[in-house]
Each structure stands twice: as C-alpha cells, then as structure tokens.
Coordinates of C-alpha atoms and ligand atoms in Angstrom, one line a residue:
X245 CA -23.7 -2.6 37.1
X246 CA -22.8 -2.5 33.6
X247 CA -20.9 -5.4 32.4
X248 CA -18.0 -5.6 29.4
X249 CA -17.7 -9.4 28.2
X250 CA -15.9 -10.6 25.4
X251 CA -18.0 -12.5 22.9
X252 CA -18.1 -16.0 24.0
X253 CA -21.1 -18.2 24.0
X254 CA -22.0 -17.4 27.8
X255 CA -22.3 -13.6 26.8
X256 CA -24.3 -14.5 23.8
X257 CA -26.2 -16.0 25.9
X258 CA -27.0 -13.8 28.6
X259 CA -27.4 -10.7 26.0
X260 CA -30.1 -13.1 24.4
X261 CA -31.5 -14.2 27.9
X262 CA -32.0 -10.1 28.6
X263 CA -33.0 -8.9 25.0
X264 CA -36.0 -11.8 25.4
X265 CA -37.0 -10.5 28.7
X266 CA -37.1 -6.4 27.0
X267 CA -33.9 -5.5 28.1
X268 CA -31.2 -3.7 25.9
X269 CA -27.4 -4.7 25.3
X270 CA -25.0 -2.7 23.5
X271 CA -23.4 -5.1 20.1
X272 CA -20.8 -4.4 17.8
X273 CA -21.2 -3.7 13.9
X274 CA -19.3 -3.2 11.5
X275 CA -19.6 0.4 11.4
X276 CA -20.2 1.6 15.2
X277 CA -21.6 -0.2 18.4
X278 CA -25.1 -0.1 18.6
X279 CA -27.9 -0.1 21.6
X280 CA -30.0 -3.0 20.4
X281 CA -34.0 -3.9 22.0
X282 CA -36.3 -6.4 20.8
X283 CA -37.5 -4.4 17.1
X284 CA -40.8 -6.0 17.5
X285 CA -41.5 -4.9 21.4
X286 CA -42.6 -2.0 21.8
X287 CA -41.6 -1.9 25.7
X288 CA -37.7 -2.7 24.9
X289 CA -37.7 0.0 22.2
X290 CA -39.1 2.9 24.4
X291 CA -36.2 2.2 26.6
X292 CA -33.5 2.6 23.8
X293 CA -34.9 6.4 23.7
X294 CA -34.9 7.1 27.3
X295 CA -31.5 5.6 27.4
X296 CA -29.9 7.1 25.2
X297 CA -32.2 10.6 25.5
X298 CA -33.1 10.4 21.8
X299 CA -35.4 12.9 20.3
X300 CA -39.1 10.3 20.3
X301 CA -39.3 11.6 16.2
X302 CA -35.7 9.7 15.3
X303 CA -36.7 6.3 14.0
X304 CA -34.4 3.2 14.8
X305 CA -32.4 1.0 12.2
X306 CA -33.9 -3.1 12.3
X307 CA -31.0 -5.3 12.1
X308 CA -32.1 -8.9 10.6
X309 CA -30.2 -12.1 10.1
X310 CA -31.5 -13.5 7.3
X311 CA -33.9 -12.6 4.5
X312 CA -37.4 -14.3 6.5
X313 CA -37.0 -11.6 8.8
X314 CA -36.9 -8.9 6.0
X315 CA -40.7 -10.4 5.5
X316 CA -42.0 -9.6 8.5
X317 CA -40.5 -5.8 8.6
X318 CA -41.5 -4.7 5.2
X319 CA -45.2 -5.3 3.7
X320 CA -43.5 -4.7 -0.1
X321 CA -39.7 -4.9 -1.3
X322 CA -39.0 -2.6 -4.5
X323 CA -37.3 -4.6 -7.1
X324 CA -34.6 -2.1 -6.8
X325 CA -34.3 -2.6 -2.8
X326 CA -34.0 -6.5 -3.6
X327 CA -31.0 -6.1 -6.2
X328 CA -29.5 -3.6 -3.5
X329 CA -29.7 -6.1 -0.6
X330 CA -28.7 -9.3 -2.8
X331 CA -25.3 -6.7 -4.0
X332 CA -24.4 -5.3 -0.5
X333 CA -26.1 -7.3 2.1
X334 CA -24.8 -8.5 5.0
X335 CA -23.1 -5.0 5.0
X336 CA -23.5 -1.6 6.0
X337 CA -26.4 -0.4 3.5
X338 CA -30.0 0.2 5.5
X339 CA -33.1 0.1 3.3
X340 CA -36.5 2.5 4.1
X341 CA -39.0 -0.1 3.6
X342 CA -42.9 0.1 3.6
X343 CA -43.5 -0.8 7.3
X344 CA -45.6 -4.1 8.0
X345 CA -47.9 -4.0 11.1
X346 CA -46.4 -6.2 13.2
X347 CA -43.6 -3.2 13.9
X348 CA -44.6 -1.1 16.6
X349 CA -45.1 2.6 16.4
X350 CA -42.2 3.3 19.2
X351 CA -39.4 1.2 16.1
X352 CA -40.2 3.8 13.7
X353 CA -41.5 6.9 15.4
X354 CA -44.6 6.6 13.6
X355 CA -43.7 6.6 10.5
X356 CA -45.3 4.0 8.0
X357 CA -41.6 3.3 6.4
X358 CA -38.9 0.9 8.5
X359 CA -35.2 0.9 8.4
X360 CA -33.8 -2.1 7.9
X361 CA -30.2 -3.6 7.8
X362 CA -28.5 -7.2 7.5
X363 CA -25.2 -6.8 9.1
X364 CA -22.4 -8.2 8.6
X365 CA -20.5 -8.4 11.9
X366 CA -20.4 -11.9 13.0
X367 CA -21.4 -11.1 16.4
X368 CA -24.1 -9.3 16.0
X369 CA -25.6 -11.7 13.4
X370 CA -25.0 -14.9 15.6
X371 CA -26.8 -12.9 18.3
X372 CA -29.8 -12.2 16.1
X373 CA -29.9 -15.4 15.0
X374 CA -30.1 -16.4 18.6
X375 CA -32.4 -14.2 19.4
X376 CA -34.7 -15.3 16.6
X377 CA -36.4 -11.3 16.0
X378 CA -34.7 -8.7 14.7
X379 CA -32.8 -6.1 16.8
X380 CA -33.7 -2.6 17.1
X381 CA -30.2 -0.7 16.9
X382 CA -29.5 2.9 17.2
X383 CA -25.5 3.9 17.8
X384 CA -24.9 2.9 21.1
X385 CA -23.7 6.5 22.2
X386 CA -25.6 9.5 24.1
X387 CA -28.0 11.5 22.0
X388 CA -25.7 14.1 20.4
X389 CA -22.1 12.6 21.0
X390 CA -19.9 11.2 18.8
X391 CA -20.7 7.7 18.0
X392 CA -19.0 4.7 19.6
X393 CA -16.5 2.5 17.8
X394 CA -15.0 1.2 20.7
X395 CA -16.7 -0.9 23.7
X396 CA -15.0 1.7 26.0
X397 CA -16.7 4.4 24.0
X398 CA -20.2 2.9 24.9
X399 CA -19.2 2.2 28.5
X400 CA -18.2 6.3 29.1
X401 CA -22.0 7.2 27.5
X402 CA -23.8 4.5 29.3
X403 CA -22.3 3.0 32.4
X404 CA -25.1 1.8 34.6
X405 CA -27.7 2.4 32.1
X406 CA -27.3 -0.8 30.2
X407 CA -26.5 -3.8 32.1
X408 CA -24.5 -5.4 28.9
X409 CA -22.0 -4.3 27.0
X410 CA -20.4 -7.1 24.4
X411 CA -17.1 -6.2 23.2
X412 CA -15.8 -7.3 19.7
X413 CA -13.3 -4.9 19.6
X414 CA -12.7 -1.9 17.4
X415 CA -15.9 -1.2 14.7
X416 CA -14.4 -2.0 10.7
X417 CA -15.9 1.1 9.2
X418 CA -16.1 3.4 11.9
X419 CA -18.9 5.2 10.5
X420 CA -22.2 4.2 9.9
X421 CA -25.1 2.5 7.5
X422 CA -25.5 4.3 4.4
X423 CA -29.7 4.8 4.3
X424 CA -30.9 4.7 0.9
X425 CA -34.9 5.3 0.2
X426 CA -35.5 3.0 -3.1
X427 CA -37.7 5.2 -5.3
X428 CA -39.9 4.4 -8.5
X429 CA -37.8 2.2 -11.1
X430 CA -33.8 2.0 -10.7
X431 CA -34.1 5.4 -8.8
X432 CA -32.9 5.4 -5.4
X433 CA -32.3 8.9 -2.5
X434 CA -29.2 8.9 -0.3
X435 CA -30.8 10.2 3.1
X436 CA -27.5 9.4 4.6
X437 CA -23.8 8.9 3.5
X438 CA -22.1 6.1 4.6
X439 CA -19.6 2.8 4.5
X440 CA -21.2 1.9 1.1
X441 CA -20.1 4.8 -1.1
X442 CA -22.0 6.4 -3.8
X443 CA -20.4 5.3 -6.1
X444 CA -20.8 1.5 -5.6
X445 CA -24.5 2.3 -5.5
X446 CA -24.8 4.1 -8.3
X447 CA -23.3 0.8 -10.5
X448 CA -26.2 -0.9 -9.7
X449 CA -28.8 1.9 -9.3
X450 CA -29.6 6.0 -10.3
X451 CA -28.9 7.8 -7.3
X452 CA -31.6 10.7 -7.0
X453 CA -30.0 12.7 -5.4
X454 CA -30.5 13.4 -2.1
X455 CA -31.3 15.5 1.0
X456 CA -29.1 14.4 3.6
X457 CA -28.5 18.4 4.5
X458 CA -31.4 20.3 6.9
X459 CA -34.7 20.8 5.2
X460 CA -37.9 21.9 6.6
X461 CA -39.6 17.8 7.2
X462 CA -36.5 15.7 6.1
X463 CA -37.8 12.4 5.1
X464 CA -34.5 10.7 7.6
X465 CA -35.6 12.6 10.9
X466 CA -32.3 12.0 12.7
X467 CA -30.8 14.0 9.5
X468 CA -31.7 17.1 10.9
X469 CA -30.2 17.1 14.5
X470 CA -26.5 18.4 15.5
X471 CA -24.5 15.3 16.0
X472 CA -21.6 13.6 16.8
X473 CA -20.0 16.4 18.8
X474 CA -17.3 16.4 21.5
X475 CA -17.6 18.9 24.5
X476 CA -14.5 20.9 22.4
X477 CA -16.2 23.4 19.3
X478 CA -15.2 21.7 16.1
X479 CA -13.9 24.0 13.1
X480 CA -14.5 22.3 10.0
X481 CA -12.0 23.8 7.4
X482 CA -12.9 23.0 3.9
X483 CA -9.7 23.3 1.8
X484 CA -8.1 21.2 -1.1
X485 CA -4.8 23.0 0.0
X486 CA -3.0 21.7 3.3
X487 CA -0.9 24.8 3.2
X488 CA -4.0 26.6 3.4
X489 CA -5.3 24.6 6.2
X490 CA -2.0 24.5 8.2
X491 CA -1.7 28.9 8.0
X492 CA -5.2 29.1 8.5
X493 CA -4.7 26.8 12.3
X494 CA -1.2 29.1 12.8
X495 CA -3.3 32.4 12.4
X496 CA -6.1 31.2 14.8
X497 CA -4.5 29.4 17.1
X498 CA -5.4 30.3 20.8
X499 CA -4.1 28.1 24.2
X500 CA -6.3 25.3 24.7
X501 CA -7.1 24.7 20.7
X502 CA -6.4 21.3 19.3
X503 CA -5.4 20.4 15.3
X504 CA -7.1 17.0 14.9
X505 CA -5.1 14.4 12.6
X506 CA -7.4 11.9 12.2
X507 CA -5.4 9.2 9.5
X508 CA -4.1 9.6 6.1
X509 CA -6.9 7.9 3.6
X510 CA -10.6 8.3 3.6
X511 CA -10.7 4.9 5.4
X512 CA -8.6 4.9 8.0
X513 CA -10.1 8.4 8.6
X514 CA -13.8 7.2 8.9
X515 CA -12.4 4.3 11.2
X516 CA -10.5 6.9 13.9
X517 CA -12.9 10.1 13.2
X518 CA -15.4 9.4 16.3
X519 CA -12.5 7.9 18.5
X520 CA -10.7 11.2 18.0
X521 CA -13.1 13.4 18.5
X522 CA -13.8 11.9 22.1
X523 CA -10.3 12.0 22.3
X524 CA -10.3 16.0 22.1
X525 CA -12.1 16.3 25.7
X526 CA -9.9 13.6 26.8
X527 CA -7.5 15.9 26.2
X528 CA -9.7 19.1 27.4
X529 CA -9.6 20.9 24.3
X530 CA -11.4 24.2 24.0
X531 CA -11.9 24.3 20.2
X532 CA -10.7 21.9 17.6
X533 CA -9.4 22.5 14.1
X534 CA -10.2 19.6 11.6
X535 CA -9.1 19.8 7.9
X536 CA -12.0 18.4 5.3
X537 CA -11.7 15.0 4.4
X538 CA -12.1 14.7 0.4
X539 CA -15.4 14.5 -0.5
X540 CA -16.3 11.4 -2.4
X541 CA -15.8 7.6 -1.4
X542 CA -16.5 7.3 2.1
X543 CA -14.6 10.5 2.4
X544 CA -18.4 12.0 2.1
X545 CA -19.7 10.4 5.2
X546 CA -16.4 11.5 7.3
X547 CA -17.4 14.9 5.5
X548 CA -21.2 14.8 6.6
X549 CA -20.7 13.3 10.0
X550 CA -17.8 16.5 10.8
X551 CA -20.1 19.0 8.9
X552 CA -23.1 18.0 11.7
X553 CA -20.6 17.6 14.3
X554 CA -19.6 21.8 13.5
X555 CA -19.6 24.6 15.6
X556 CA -18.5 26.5 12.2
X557 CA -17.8 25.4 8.4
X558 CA -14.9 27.6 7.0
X559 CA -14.5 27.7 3.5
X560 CA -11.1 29.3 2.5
X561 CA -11.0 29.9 -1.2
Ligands
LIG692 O1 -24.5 1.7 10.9 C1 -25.6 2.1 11.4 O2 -26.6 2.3 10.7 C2 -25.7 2.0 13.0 C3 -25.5 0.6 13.5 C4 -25.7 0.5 14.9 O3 -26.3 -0.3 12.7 N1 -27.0 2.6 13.4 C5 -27.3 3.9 13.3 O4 -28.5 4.2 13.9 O5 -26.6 4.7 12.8 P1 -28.9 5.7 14.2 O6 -30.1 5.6 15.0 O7 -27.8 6.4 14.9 O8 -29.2 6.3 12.8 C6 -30.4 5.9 12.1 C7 -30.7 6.8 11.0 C8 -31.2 8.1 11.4 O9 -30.7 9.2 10.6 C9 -32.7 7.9 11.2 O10 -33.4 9.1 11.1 C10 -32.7 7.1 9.9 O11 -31.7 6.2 10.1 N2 -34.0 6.3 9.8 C11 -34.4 5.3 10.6 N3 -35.6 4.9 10.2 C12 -36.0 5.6 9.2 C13 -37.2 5.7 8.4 N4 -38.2 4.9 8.5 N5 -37.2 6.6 7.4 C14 -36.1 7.5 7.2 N6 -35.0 7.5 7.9 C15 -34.9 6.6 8.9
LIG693 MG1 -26.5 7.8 15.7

C-alpha cells in the first residue's frame, strides 16, 4: 500500500503525478521528513490533518523553490524577512509572512499570516520545482510522536496512510525549521528554535525575544502542544555537571528505565535525538533519563524539542 522508492526520476515522477491529482507523499529535508499536499489546494491539505491527526488550529510550513513562489504566498515581504531569506535561504529558516489570498484557509488554519520555507534538500526542491506550486509540509510523523529523520521513521507512523514515501536517506539536521516572525525594523521573534541558531540570526537581525514556551494564545499554535514523545516517560535532567546527572540516574533507577546517550556535540545530538527517542520503545523502555543538551547553538532546539517531549523537567542545583 505504501511504497519506499529511492529518489530516482520515476519516483519524482510519480510523487509529482499524485501531489497534482491532491494526494500527499512523504519527502525528505534537511531537517526531518515531511508529509507534503499541494499548499494551494485546499482538498490535499485537509488530508495532511486527518492523516497525521493534527490538531485543525496548527498551521502548516509552505515549502517554495524559488523566490516567484514566495510572491504568490505572502501579499508583503518585511525588508528584514528579505535580508533573512537572501542570508539563509535555501535552508532551514521558515518566515511568518502576511498571507496572500490565493492560500487557502485549511494551509494556515485561518490565520492571515503563512509559513513559508525554501529548502535546501535537493530532493525536495527538484520535486517542487516539478511540481510547479509550493508544497504544504508538516513533519511527516503522527501528531504527538517524535519526528521522523529516517524514511523508516515515516513508514512506522504512516504505513498505508500515504501511498509514497521517497527516501533520501538520513535528515542533515535532524531537527527542524527555525520560525522566526520579522517584526517592525531589524526586529525579529523566535517562535521556534531551530537548525539556524540564534546566534547566526541575531548577526544580521535583533532578535525580540521570544515566546516559544506555553502562553495563553501563542502566536506559533503548534508551540503549545506536547510533542515529540516516545510511548517511554522522558526525564529531562537539566545539569551542567555529568556527575550530577550520572548519581542522579543511579539513585532513580528502577527495572525497565533507559539512560539515553544521544551523541557528544550539539549537532550530532540534534541529528540522532528523534531516532533515539523512537529507539526507547524499540527497546520497551518504561521511563527514560536524558541529560540537557547545552543550551545555546542548536543545542537550544535539542533543549526545546526534549523539554516538550517531558513527562518531567528536573533541575538539580
Ligand atoms: O523543518 C521544518 O520546519 C519541518 C520540515 C518538514 O520542513 N516542518 C515542520 O512542520 O516542522 P510542523 O508542522 O511540524 O511545524 C510547523 C510549526 C508549528 O509550530 C506551527 O505552529 C508553526 O510552524 N507555524 C506554521 N504556520 C504558522 C503561522 N502562520 N504563524 C505562526 N506559526 C506558524
Ligand atoms: Mg512537527
């Protein structure tokens, strides 16, 4: 029912041939795979939330190809939104945008603002291109469960779901988009940490800072949801000490818990986070015991992304 295919041109092909016809295929990115529909049909999109059981508030991510399809998303581009996406883009930055008309309600969950993101995974942008509209991509995973980085990953969420699946191998960052809301001026808002660090941004702009925690109407709706979590309870222990961490995991350790070692540097931990996780009920782990990640770099998305995946947040002093 659901089929893996490498990405030749026949797979392009038929991905295009089903995303015309408002059908969804799961692509890669360079941060994590995502479920992609036809942005500008309002039909394929609906289908992306039943799929993947997302809350009908969350607003997708556009993915364009090149900068005419930027024009028809947005009705205005901030100056500082242009000297963003001319800096990072293709790449892992997605920009809240004034919507334009021609994107339906169901792409942005009515909001008058759209997400929008030029990737820079070859695959995906040779399929847009294709394609010739911009694709409407949430992570390709269930509503709630760690995201995939893996075509495998997508495959154990949404096996006979999705009748395509195009497999370009392991996801470069591993976690997703930064989502930055350009403000008056220079001034931009983090709603979301991610592969471009805050401090690449804030060379080229003044980073207001930034609700990407829980607040009564956040302004990035998917901000407020639990996320990202295995079956297994996730411990989140914040500690700069790893003797700390280590007696803290020897003094509640019960059968059936799990330490997670996720990779050494903020990178490679943002590239095996999500795998591991799944990993845990692979394994059939009860609860799991991850130390904090340091918190600046792209260490601060691993840190977000494990903070909303929490059953608990210890902080030992
Ligand atoms: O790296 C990524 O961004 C991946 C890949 C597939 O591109 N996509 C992704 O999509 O992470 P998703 O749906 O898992 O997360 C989209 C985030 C959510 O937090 C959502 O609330 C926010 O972007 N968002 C989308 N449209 C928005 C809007 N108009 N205003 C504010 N936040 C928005
Ligand atoms: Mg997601």
């Amino acid at each position: 029912m659901t089929k893996i295919l490498l990405p030749n041109d026949d797979a392009l092909e038929m991905a295009c041939d089903i995303l015309k016809n408002d059908g969804l295929t799961a692509i890669p990115t360079e941060t994590v795979y995502g479920l992609a529909a036809n942005a500008f049909s309002e039909k394929a999109v609906r289908k992306i939330f039943e799929v993947k059981n997302r809350p009908p508030d969350n607003p997708l991510i556009t993915h364009i190809s090149n900068m005419d399809m930027l024009g028809l998303l947005a009705r205005r581009i901030p100056h500082i939104a242009l000297v963003l996406a001319e800096r990072f883009w293709p790449g892992p930055l997605t920009l809240i945008l004034p919507k334009s008309k021609k994107v339906p309600q169901g792409t942005t969950a009515d909001l008058d603002s759209v997400a929008v993101r030029f990737p820079c995974n070859e695959i995906a942008v040779k399929l847009i291109e294709k394609c010739a509209f911009p694709l409407a991509a949430p992570s390709a995973n269930l509503s709630g469960s760690p995201s995939p980085t893996k075509a495998a990953h997508v495959y154990d969420d949404l096996k006979g779901k999705i009748p395509l699946i195009i497999d370009g191998g392991d996801c470069l960052h591993g976690v997703e988009s930064t989502v930055v809301l350009p403000l008056e001026g220079e001034r931009i808002s983090i709603l979301r940490p991610g592969a471009i660090t805050q401090e690449e941004l804030s060379a080229h702009a003044i980073i207001t800072n930034g609700e990407f925690s829980s607040n009564e109407k956040p302004i990035s709706p998917g901000q407020k949801y639990k996320h990202y979590s295995p079956n297994a309870k996730v411990f989140l222990v914040v500690t700069d000490d790893s003797q700390k961490f280590k007696a803290y995991c020897h003094r509640e350790y019960q059968s059936g818990d799990l330490i997670l070692t996720y990779g050494g540097t903020p990178v490679e931990q943002a590239r095996n986070l999500f795998s591991k996780l799944r990993e845990c009920d692979t394994a059939g782990a009860k609860r799991v015991f991850v130390h904090s990640p340091e918190k600046h770099g792209i260490g601060l998305a691993v840190f977000n992304r494990l903070q909303k995946a929490a059953e608990k947040t210890v902080y030992l002093e």
